[in-house]
Amino acid sequence: GRLEAVFASFCDGQNTMNGKSFAKMSRDANLLDPKLSGTDVDLTFAKIKTKTGRRITFIQFLDGLNIFAQKKGVGVDEINQRVLECSGPVLSGTKAEANKFHDDKSLYTGMHAPPGSLLSRTESRKFQRMGTIMTPDGKEADSDFLEAHFGDALKRTFEDYCDNPGGDSMDGKSFTKLAKDCDLLDATLTATDVDIAFAKVKKHDTRRITYLQFLEGLVMLASKKKMSLEEITSKVKASLGPILMGTVAEANKFHDDKSLYTGVHARGGPSIVDDSGAVDLSKHLDRSPSDIRGVKRYQD
């Protein structure tokens, strides 16, 4: 009855028990001691199972408990009572210790940061040290102030650096190129600073910035360089668009001087049309009508 129920609870849903579950039952029932070791349990299992089998039945399980009683020098009823007290497998696991960097989501950085917290703590403190730019009336400059005072000229430059149709948004690569082309980068404002400014002004779920966000980025760059709004906007307005750089090949007389050409290139180069009158495979093929045996059909 009850002993068979305990046996079934260690059988993993089957009607027989394997060696691993037999050993676990011994541990959970507190049967192991100096007189009965884990090795003794394994040897007992090997003794009671069939020669070719890997699992034991309930009758074989009872035989194993009798061997345990003999090995420990106690009555079989005492062994049975311990197994009944066990009542089933004891499940245990490792509980992770508290870790503030995992448990406190406000400390998440990078792509794991919650919405509205795009920068790491180090980067956030870095931008807090930049300070702010004040307008002539003592207020903090924002995108509305920039648009009202410098909107048209800055918008033309913004559109020149937008690589999408319509010129209504800019990616981080173009924002950094604008800073380079306008000579904004120096020891106080590095390319990394520009990338951080871009990450701060853009939305969490996008990779591009609008015109107003572009103006907010300029406010950050000016603050980092400790420049006035007039200075940084004048540099941006003076831009004529992206500066395209390319590699110019060195002079090569064998390519540039056509009088040195030899072979077919000295006579105008190769041609895909052959006008020499040479016979090719197409001139050997007769595609005129014929019957099924290949005899030509001549018209009268």
mmCIF file with all atom_site columns, N, CA, C and O in Angstrom, residues 14-56:
data_model
loop_
_atom_site.group_PDB
_atom_site.id
_atom_site.type_symbol
_atom_site.label_atom_id
_atom_site.label_alt_id
_atom_site.label_comp_id
_atom_site.label_asym_id
_atom_site.label_entity_id
_atom_site.label_seq_id
_atom_site.pdbx_PDB_ins_code
_atom_site.Cartn_x
_atom_site.Cartn_y
_atom_site.Cartn_z
_atom_site.occupancy
_atom_site.B_iso_or_equiv
_atom_site.pdbx_formal_charge
_atom_site.auth_seq_id
_atom_site.auth_comp_id
_atom_site.auth_asym_id
_atom_site.auth_atom_id
_atom_site.pdbx_PDB_model_num
ATOM 1   N N  . GLN A 1 14 ? 6.816  5.775  -14.321 1.00 0.00 ? 14 GLN A N  1
ATOM 2   C CA . GLN A 1 14 ? 6.819  4.408  -14.833 1.00 0.00 ? 14 GLN A CA 1
ATOM 3   C C  . GLN A 1 14 ? 6.515  3.439  -13.684 1.00 0.00 ? 14 GLN A C  1
ATOM 4   O O  . GLN A 1 14 ? 6.344  3.844  -12.525 1.00 0.00 ? 14 GLN A O  1
ATOM 5   N N  . ASN A 1 15 ? 6.463  2.167  -14.014 1.00 0.00 ? 15 ASN A N  1
ATOM 6   C CA . ASN A 1 15 ? 6.172  1.170  -12.971 1.00 0.00 ? 15 ASN A CA 1
ATOM 7   C C  . ASN A 1 15 ? 7.438  0.479  -12.478 1.00 0.00 ? 15 ASN A C  1
ATOM 8   O O  . ASN A 1 15 ? 7.365  -0.501 -11.731 1.00 0.00 ? 15 ASN A O  1
ATOM 9   N N  . THR A 1 16 ? 8.587  0.957  -12.913 1.00 0.00 ? 16 THR A N  1
ATOM 10  C CA . THR A 1 16 ? 9.876  0.420  -12.455 1.00 0.00 ? 16 THR A CA 1
ATOM 11  C C  . THR A 1 16 ? 10.795 1.576  -12.087 1.00 0.00 ? 16 THR A C  1
ATOM 12  O O  . THR A 1 16 ? 10.576 2.721  -12.504 1.00 0.00 ? 16 THR A O  1
ATOM 13  N N  . MET A 1 17 ? 11.851 1.268  -11.348 1.00 0.00 ? 17 MET A N  1
ATOM 14  C CA . MET A 1 17 ? 12.763 2.288  -10.836 1.00 0.00 ? 17 MET A CA 1
ATOM 15  C C  . MET A 1 17 ? 14.170 2.045  -11.365 1.00 0.00 ? 17 MET A C  1
ATOM 16  O O  . MET A 1 17 ? 14.631 0.907  -11.432 1.00 0.00 ? 17 MET A O  1
ATOM 17  N N  . ASN A 1 18 ? 14.860 3.140  -11.733 1.00 0.00 ? 18 ASN A N  1
ATOM 18  C CA . ASN A 1 18 ? 16.241 3.010  -12.195 1.00 0.00 ? 18 ASN A CA 1
ATOM 19  C C  . ASN A 1 18 ? 17.211 3.198  -11.029 1.00 0.00 ? 18 ASN A C  1
ATOM 20  O O  . ASN A 1 18 ? 16.820 3.523  -9.904  1.00 0.00 ? 18 ASN A O  1
ATOM 21  N N  . GLY A 1 19 ? 18.512 3.021  -11.326 1.00 0.00 ? 19 GLY A N  1
ATOM 22  C CA . GLY A 1 19 ? 19.520 3.093  -10.277 1.00 0.00 ? 19 GLY A CA 1
ATOM 23  C C  . GLY A 1 19 ? 19.669 4.476  -9.678  1.00 0.00 ? 19 GLY A C  1
ATOM 24  O O  . GLY A 1 19 ? 19.913 4.635  -8.472  1.00 0.00 ? 19 GLY A O  1
ATOM 25  N N  . LYS A 1 20 ? 19.501 5.511  -10.492 1.00 0.00 ? 20 LYS A N  1
ATOM 26  C CA . LYS A 1 20 ? 19.626 6.877  -10.003 1.00 0.00 ? 20 LYS A CA 1
ATOM 27  C C  . LYS A 1 20 ? 18.530 7.186  -8.978  1.00 0.00 ? 20 LYS A C  1
ATOM 28  O O  . LYS A 1 20 ? 18.799 7.770  -7.923  1.00 0.00 ? 20 LYS A O  1
ATOM 29  N N  . SER A 1 21 ? 17.307 6.774  -9.277  1.00 0.00 ? 21 SER A N  1
ATOM 30  C CA . SER A 1 21 ? 16.197 7.027  -8.353  1.00 0.00 ? 21 SER A CA 1
ATOM 31  C C  . SER A 1 21 ? 16.334 6.169  -7.088  1.00 0.00 ? 21 SER A C  1
ATOM 32  O O  . SER A 1 21 ? 15.964 6.601  -5.991  1.00 0.00 ? 21 SER A O  1
ATOM 33  N N  . PHE A 1 22 ? 16.869 4.958  -7.233  1.00 0.00 ? 22 PHE A N  1
ATOM 34  C CA . PHE A 1 22 ? 17.090 4.086  -6.070  1.00 0.00 ? 22 PHE A CA 1
ATOM 35  C C  . PHE A 1 22 ? 18.100 4.726  -5.120  1.00 0.00 ? 22 PHE A C  1
ATOM 36  O O  . PHE A 1 22 ? 17.917 4.715  -3.889  1.00 0.00 ? 22 PHE A O  1
ATOM 37  N N  . ALA A 1 23 ? 19.149 5.318  -5.680  1.00 0.00 ? 23 ALA A N  1
ATOM 38  C CA . ALA A 1 23 ? 20.150 5.992  -4.849  1.00 0.00 ? 23 ALA A CA 1
ATOM 39  C C  . ALA A 1 23 ? 19.555 7.237  -4.190  1.00 0.00 ? 23 ALA A C  1
ATOM 40  O O  . ALA A 1 23 ? 19.844 7.544  -3.026  1.00 0.00 ? 23 ALA A O  1
ATOM 41  N N  . LYS A 1 24 ? 18.719 7.994  -4.947  1.00 0.00 ? 24 LYS A N  1
ATOM 42  C CA . LYS A 1 24 ? 18.104 9.194  -4.375  1.00 0.00 ? 24 LYS A CA 1
ATOM 43  C C  . LYS A 1 24 ? 17.154 8.831  -3.248  1.00 0.00 ? 24 LYS A C  1
ATOM 44  O O  . LYS A 1 24 ? 17.089 9.538  -2.219  1.00 0.00 ? 24 LYS A O  1
ATOM 45  N N  . MET A 1 25 ? 16.409 7.753  -3.424  1.00 0.00 ? 25 MET A N  1
ATOM 46  C CA . MET A 1 25 ? 15.518 7.309  -2.355  1.00 0.00 ? 25 MET A CA 1
ATOM 47  C C  . MET A 1 25 ? 16.298 7.010  -1.087  1.00 0.00 ? 25 MET A C  1
ATOM 48  O O  . MET A 1 25 ? 15.875 7.359  0.027   1.00 0.00 ? 25 MET A O  1
ATOM 49  N N  . SER A 1 26 ? 17.460 6.418  -1.245  1.00 0.00 ? 26 SER A N  1
ATOM 50  C CA . SER A 1 26 ? 18.286 6.090  -0.078  1.00 0.00 ? 26 SER A CA 1
ATOM 51  C C  . SER A 1 26 ? 18.747 7.364  0.630   1.00 0.00 ? 26 SER A C  1
ATOM 52  O O  . SER A 1 26 ? 18.769 7.420  1.870   1.00 0.00 ? 26 SER A O  1
ATOM 53  N N  . ARG A 1 27 ? 19.103 8.380  -0.136  1.00 0.00 ? 27 ARG A N  1
ATOM 54  C CA . ARG A 1 27 ? 19.537 9.635  0.473   1.00 0.00 ? 27 ARG A CA 1
ATOM 55  C C  . ARG A 1 27 ? 18.369 10.365 1.129   1.00 0.00 ? 27 ARG A C  1
ATOM 56  O O  . ARG A 1 27 ? 18.488 10.856 2.262   1.00 0.00 ? 27 ARG A O  1
ATOM 57  N N  . ASP A 1 28 ? 17.225 10.443 0.419   1.00 0.00 ? 28 ASP A N  1
ATOM 58  C CA . ASP A 1 28 ? 16.083 11.181 0.963   1.00 0.00 ? 28 ASP A CA 1
ATOM 59  C C  . ASP A 1 28 ? 15.507 10.518 2.203   1.00 0.00 ? 28 ASP A C  1
ATOM 60  O O  . ASP A 1 28 ? 14.931 11.194 3.067   1.00 0.00 ? 28 ASP A O  1
ATOM 61  N N  . ALA A 1 29 ? 15.642 9.200  2.319   1.00 0.00 ? 29 ALA A N  1
ATOM 62  C CA . ALA A 1 29 ? 15.138 8.486  3.492   1.00 0.00 ? 29 ALA A CA 1
ATOM 63  C C  . ALA A 1 29 ? 16.160 8.417  4.620   1.00 0.00 ? 29 ALA A C  1
ATOM 64  O O  . ALA A 1 29 ? 15.929 7.738  5.637   1.00 0.00 ? 29 ALA A O  1
ATOM 65  N N  . ASN A 1 30 ? 17.299 9.113  4.451   1.00 0.00 ? 30 ASN A N  1
ATOM 66  C CA . ASN A 1 30 ? 18.360 9.148  5.467   1.00 0.00 ? 30 ASN A CA 1
ATOM 67  C C  . ASN A 1 30 ? 18.845 7.750  5.839   1.00 0.00 ? 30 ASN A C  1
ATOM 68  O O  . ASN A 1 30 ? 19.054 7.421  7.028   1.00 0.00 ? 30 ASN A O  1
ATOM 69  N N  . LEU A 1 31 ? 19.049 6.911  4.828   1.00 0.00 ? 31 LEU A N  1
ATOM 70  C CA . LEU A 1 31 ? 19.540 5.554  5.062   1.00 0.00 ? 31 LEU A CA 1
ATOM 71  C C  . LEU A 1 31 ? 21.062 5.484  5.020   1.00 0.00 ? 31 LEU A C  1
ATOM 72  O O  . LEU A 1 31 ? 21.644 4.516  5.531   1.00 0.00 ? 31 LEU A O  1
ATOM 73  N N  . LEU A 1 32 ? 21.699 6.483  4.431   1.00 0.00 ? 32 LEU A N  1
ATOM 74  C CA . LEU A 1 32 ? 23.158 6.427  4.282   1.00 0.00 ? 32 LEU A CA 1
ATOM 75  C C  . LEU A 1 32 ? 23.840 6.794  5.599   1.00 0.00 ? 32 LEU A C  1
ATOM 76  O O  . LEU A 1 32 ? 23.454 7.742  6.288   1.00 0.00 ? 32 LEU A O  1
ATOM 77  N N  . ASP A 1 33 ? 24.860 6.045  5.931   1.00 0.00 ? 33 ASP A N  1
ATOM 78  C CA . ASP A 1 33 ? 25.685 6.284  7.115   1.00 0.00 ? 33 ASP A CA 1
ATOM 79  C C  . ASP A 1 33 ? 26.985 5.514  6.913   1.00 0.00 ? 33 ASP A C  1
ATOM 80  O O  . ASP A 1 33 ? 27.213 4.935  5.837   1.00 0.00 ? 33 ASP A O  1
ATOM 81  N N  . PRO A 1 34 ? 27.885 5.485  7.883   1.00 0.00 ? 34 PRO A N  1
ATOM 82  C CA . PRO A 1 34 ? 29.142 4.734  7.689   1.00 0.00 ? 34 PRO A CA 1
ATOM 83  C C  . PRO A 1 34 ? 28.940 3.257  7.366   1.00 0.00 ? 34 PRO A C  1
ATOM 84  O O  . PRO A 1 34 ? 29.803 2.640  6.723   1.00 0.00 ? 34 PRO A O  1
ATOM 85  N N  . LYS A 1 35 ? 27.794 2.675  7.784   1.00 0.00 ? 35 LYS A N  1
ATOM 86  C CA . LYS A 1 35 ? 27.560 1.261  7.506   1.00 0.00 ? 35 LYS A CA 1
ATOM 87  C C  . LYS A 1 35 ? 26.959 1.031  6.128   1.00 0.00 ? 35 LYS A C  1
ATOM 88  O O  . LYS A 1 35 ? 27.035 -0.093 5.598   1.00 0.00 ? 35 LYS A O  1
ATOM 89  N N  . LEU A 1 36 ? 26.319 2.051  5.565   1.00 0.00 ? 36 LEU A N  1
ATOM 90  C CA . LEU A 1 36 ? 25.692 1.930  4.251   1.00 0.00 ? 36 LEU A CA 1
ATOM 91  C C  . LEU A 1 36 ? 26.072 3.162  3.431   1.00 0.00 ? 36 LEU A C  1
ATOM 92  O O  . LEU A 1 36 ? 25.503 4.251  3.627   1.00 0.00 ? 36 LEU A O  1
ATOM 93  N N  . SER A 1 37 ? 27.031 2.981  2.544   1.00 0.00 ? 37 SER A N  1
ATOM 94  C CA . SER A 1 37 ? 27.512 4.102  1.729   1.00 0.00 ? 37 SER A CA 1
ATOM 95  C C  . SER A 1 37 ? 26.795 4.127  0.379   1.00 0.00 ? 37 SER A C  1
ATOM 96  O O  . SER A 1 37 ? 26.022 3.218  0.043   1.00 0.00 ? 37 SER A O  1
ATOM 97  N N  . GLY A 1 38 ? 27.071 5.176  -0.388  1.00 0.00 ? 38 GLY A N  1
ATOM 98  C CA . GLY A 1 38 ? 26.493 5.273  -1.720  1.00 0.00 ? 38 GLY A CA 1
ATOM 99  C C  . GLY A 1 38 ? 26.934 4.144  -2.624  1.00 0.00 ? 38 GLY A C  1
ATOM 100 O O  . GLY A 1 38 ? 26.168 3.660  -3.470  1.00 0.00 ? 38 GLY A O  1
ATOM 101 N N  . THR A 1 39 ? 28.168 3.687  -2.446  1.00 0.00 ? 39 THR A N  1
ATOM 102 C CA . THR A 1 39 ? 28.669 2.550  -3.230  1.00 0.00 ? 39 THR A CA 1
ATOM 103 C C  . THR A 1 39 ? 27.915 1.277  -2.887  1.00 0.00 ? 39 THR A C  1
ATOM 104 O O  . THR A 1 39 ? 27.606 0.465  -3.768  1.00 0.00 ? 39 THR A O  1
ATOM 105 N N  . ASP A 1 40 ? 27.606 1.107  -1.593  1.00 0.00 ? 40 ASP A N  1
ATOM 106 C CA . ASP A 1 40 ? 26.832 -0.068 -1.177  1.00 0.00 ? 40 ASP A CA 1
ATOM 107 C C  . ASP A 1 40 ? 25.450 -0.067 -1.824  1.00 0.00 ? 40 ASP A C  1
ATOM 108 O O  . ASP A 1 40 ? 24.920 -1.121 -2.205  1.00 0.00 ? 40 ASP A O  1
ATOM 109 N N  . VAL A 1 41 ? 24.851 1.116  -1.962  1.00 0.00 ? 41 VAL A N  1
ATOM 110 C CA . VAL A 1 41 ? 23.529 1.215  -2.593  1.00 0.00 ? 41 VAL A CA 1
ATOM 111 C C  . VAL A 1 41 ? 23.616 0.806  -4.062  1.00 0.00 ? 41 VAL A C  1
ATOM 112 O O  . VAL A 1 41 ? 22.765 0.061  -4.566  1.00 0.00 ? 41 VAL A O  1
ATOM 113 N N  . ASP A 1 42 ? 24.664 1.266  -4.739  1.00 0.00 ? 42 ASP A N  1
ATOM 114 C CA . ASP A 1 42 ? 24.827 0.917  -6.157  1.00 0.00 ? 42 ASP A CA 1
ATOM 115 C C  . ASP A 1 42 ? 25.042 -0.590 -6.325  1.00 0.00 ? 42 ASP A C  1
ATOM 116 O O  . ASP A 1 42 ? 24.503 -1.217 -7.257  1.00 0.00 ? 42 ASP A O  1
ATOM 117 N N  . LEU A 1 43 ? 25.838 -1.184 -5.423  1.00 0.00 ? 43 LEU A N  1
ATOM 118 C CA . LEU A 1 43 ? 26.084 -2.620 -5.498  1.00 0.00 ? 43 LEU A CA 1
ATOM 119 C C  . LEU A 1 43 ? 24.803 -3.408 -5.210  1.00 0.00 ? 43 LEU A C  1
ATOM 120 O O  . LEU A 1 43 ? 24.554 -4.462 -5.830  1.00 0.00 ? 43 LEU A O  1
ATOM 121 N N  . THR A 1 44 ? 23.993 -2.898 -4.298  1.00 0.00 ? 44 THR A N  1
ATOM 122 C CA . THR A 1 44 ? 22.723 -3.563 -3.990  1.00 0.00 ? 44 THR A CA 1
ATOM 123 C C  . THR A 1 44 ? 21.801 -3.531 -5.199  1.00 0.00 ? 44 THR A C  1
ATOM 124 O O  . THR A 1 44 ? 21.153 -4.537 -5.528  1.00 0.00 ? 44 THR A O  1
ATOM 125 N N  . PHE A 1 45 ? 21.743 -2.391 -5.852  1.00 0.00 ? 45 PHE A N  1
ATOM 126 C CA . PHE A 1 45 ? 20.895 -2.277 -7.048  1.00 0.00 ? 45 PHE A CA 1
ATOM 127 C C  . PHE A 1 45 ? 21.348 -3.256 -8.127  1.00 0.00 ? 45 PHE A C  1
ATOM 128 O O  . PHE A 1 45 ? 20.531 -3.919 -8.770  1.00 0.00 ? 45 PHE A O  1
ATOM 129 N N  . ALA A 1 46 ? 22.664 -3.352 -8.326  1.00 0.00 ? 46 ALA A N  1
ATOM 130 C CA . ALA A 1 46 ? 23.185 -4.280 -9.335  1.00 0.00 ? 46 ALA A CA 1
ATOM 131 C C  . ALA A 1 46 ? 22.877 -5.730 -8.975  1.00 0.00 ? 46 ALA A C  1
ATOM 132 O O  . ALA A 1 46 ? 22.725 -6.586 -9.860  1.00 0.00 ? 46 ALA A O  1
ATOM 133 N N  . LYS A 1 47 ? 22.768 -6.025 -7.691  1.00 0.00 ? 47 LYS A N  1
ATOM 134 C CA . LYS A 1 47 ? 22.519 -7.394 -7.237  1.00 0.00 ? 47 LYS A CA 1
ATOM 135 C C  . LYS A 1 47 ? 21.062 -7.798 -7.408  1.00 0.00 ? 47 LYS A C  1
ATOM 136 O O  . LYS A 1 47 ? 20.754 -8.943 -7.760  1.00 0.00 ? 47 LYS A O  1
ATOM 137 N N  . ILE A 1 48 ? 20.135 -6.861 -7.175  1.00 0.00 ? 48 ILE A N  1
ATOM 138 C CA . ILE A 1 48 ? 18.717 -7.222 -7.178  1.00 0.00 ? 48 ILE A CA 1
ATOM 139 C C  . ILE A 1 48 ? 18.092 -7.124 -8.574  1.00 0.00 ? 48 ILE A C  1
ATOM 140 O O  . ILE A 1 48 ? 17.067 -7.758 -8.840  1.00 0.00 ? 48 ILE A O  1
ATOM 141 N N  . LYS A 1 49 ? 18.672 -6.332 -9.486  1.00 0.00 ? 49 LYS A N  1
ATOM 142 C CA . LYS A 1 49 ? 18.093 -6.210 -10.822 1.00 0.00 ? 49 LYS A CA 1
ATOM 143 C C  . LYS A 1 49 ? 18.430 -7.452 -11.644 1.00 0.00 ? 49 LYS A C  1
ATOM 144 O O  . LYS A 1 49 ? 19.325 -8.232 -11.296 1.00 0.00 ? 49 LYS A O  1
ATOM 145 N N  . THR A 1 50 ? 17.687 -7.638 -12.740 1.00 0.00 ? 50 THR A N  1
ATOM 146 C CA . THR A 1 50 ? 18.003 -8.752 -13.633 1.00 0.00 ? 50 THR A CA 1
ATOM 147 C C  . THR A 1 50 ? 19.313 -8.468 -14.352 1.00 0.00 ? 50 THR A C  1
ATOM 148 O O  . THR A 1 50 ? 19.777 -7.317 -14.420 1.00 0.00 ? 50 THR A O  1
ATOM 149 N N  . LYS A 1 51 ? 19.909 -9.510 -14.903 1.00 0.00 ? 51 LYS A N  1
ATOM 150 C CA . LYS A 1 51 ? 21.237 -9.380 -15.502 1.00 0.00 ? 51 LYS A CA 1
ATOM 151 C C  . LYS A 1 51 ? 21.250 -8.395 -16.660 1.00 0.00 ? 51 LYS A C  1
ATOM 152 O O  . LYS A 1 51 ? 22.208 -7.631 -16.829 1.00 0.00 ? 51 LYS A O  1
ATOM 153 N N  . THR A 1 52 ? 20.207 -8.419 -17.472 1.00 0.00 ? 52 THR A N  1
ATOM 154 C CA . THR A 1 52 ? 20.174 -7.552 -18.657 1.00 0.00 ? 52 THR A CA 1
ATOM 155 C C  . THR A 1 52 ? 19.332 -6.295 -18.433 1.00 0.00 ? 52 THR A C  1
ATOM 156 O O  . THR A 1 52 ? 19.248 -5.448 -19.318 1.00 0.00 ? 52 THR A O  1
ATOM 157 N N  . GLY A 1 53 ? 18.694 -6.186 -17.284 1.00 0.00 ? 53 GLY A N  1
ATOM 158 C CA . GLY A 1 53 ? 17.828 -5.041 -17.038 1.00 0.00 ? 53 GLY A CA 1
ATOM 159 C C  . GLY A 1 53 ? 18.571 -3.867 -16.425 1.00 0.00 ? 53 GLY A C  1
ATOM 160 O O  . GLY A 1 53 ? 19.669 -4.011 -15.879 1.00 0.00 ? 53 GLY A O  1
ATOM 161 N N  . ARG A 1 54 ? 17.923 -2.701 -16.510 1.00 0.00 ? 54 ARG A N  1
ATOM 162 C CA . ARG A 1 54 ? 18.481 -1.491 -15.908 1.00 0.00 ? 54 ARG A CA 1
ATOM 163 C C  . ARG A 1 54 ? 17.508 -0.861 -14.916 1.00 0.00 ? 54 ARG A C  1
ATOM 164 O O  . ARG A 1 54 ? 17.778 0.223  -14.405 1.00 0.00 ? 54 ARG A O  1
ATOM 165 N N  . ARG A 1 55 ? 16.390 -1.526 -14.680 1.00 0.00 ? 55 ARG A N  1
ATOM 166 C CA . ARG A 1 55 ? 15.387 -1.027 -13.764 1.00 0.00 ? 55 ARG A CA 1
ATOM 167 C C  . ARG A 1 55 ? 14.894 -2.189 -12.894 1.00 0.00 ? 55 ARG A C  1
ATOM 168 O O  . ARG A 1 55 ? 15.076 -3.360 -13.241 1.00 0.00 ? 55 ARG A O  1
ATOM 169 N N  . ILE A 1 56 ? 14.291 -1.851 -11.750 1.00 0.00 ? 56 ILE A N  1
ATOM 170 C CA . ILE A 1 56 ? 13.820 -2.872 -10.830 1.00 0.00 ? 56 ILE A CA 1
ATOM 171 C C  . ILE A 1 56 ? 12.331 -2.713 -10.590 1.00 0.00 ? 56 ILE A C  1
ATOM 172 O O  . ILE A 1 56 ? 11.780 -1.613 -10.680 1.00 0.00 ? 56 ILE A O  1
#
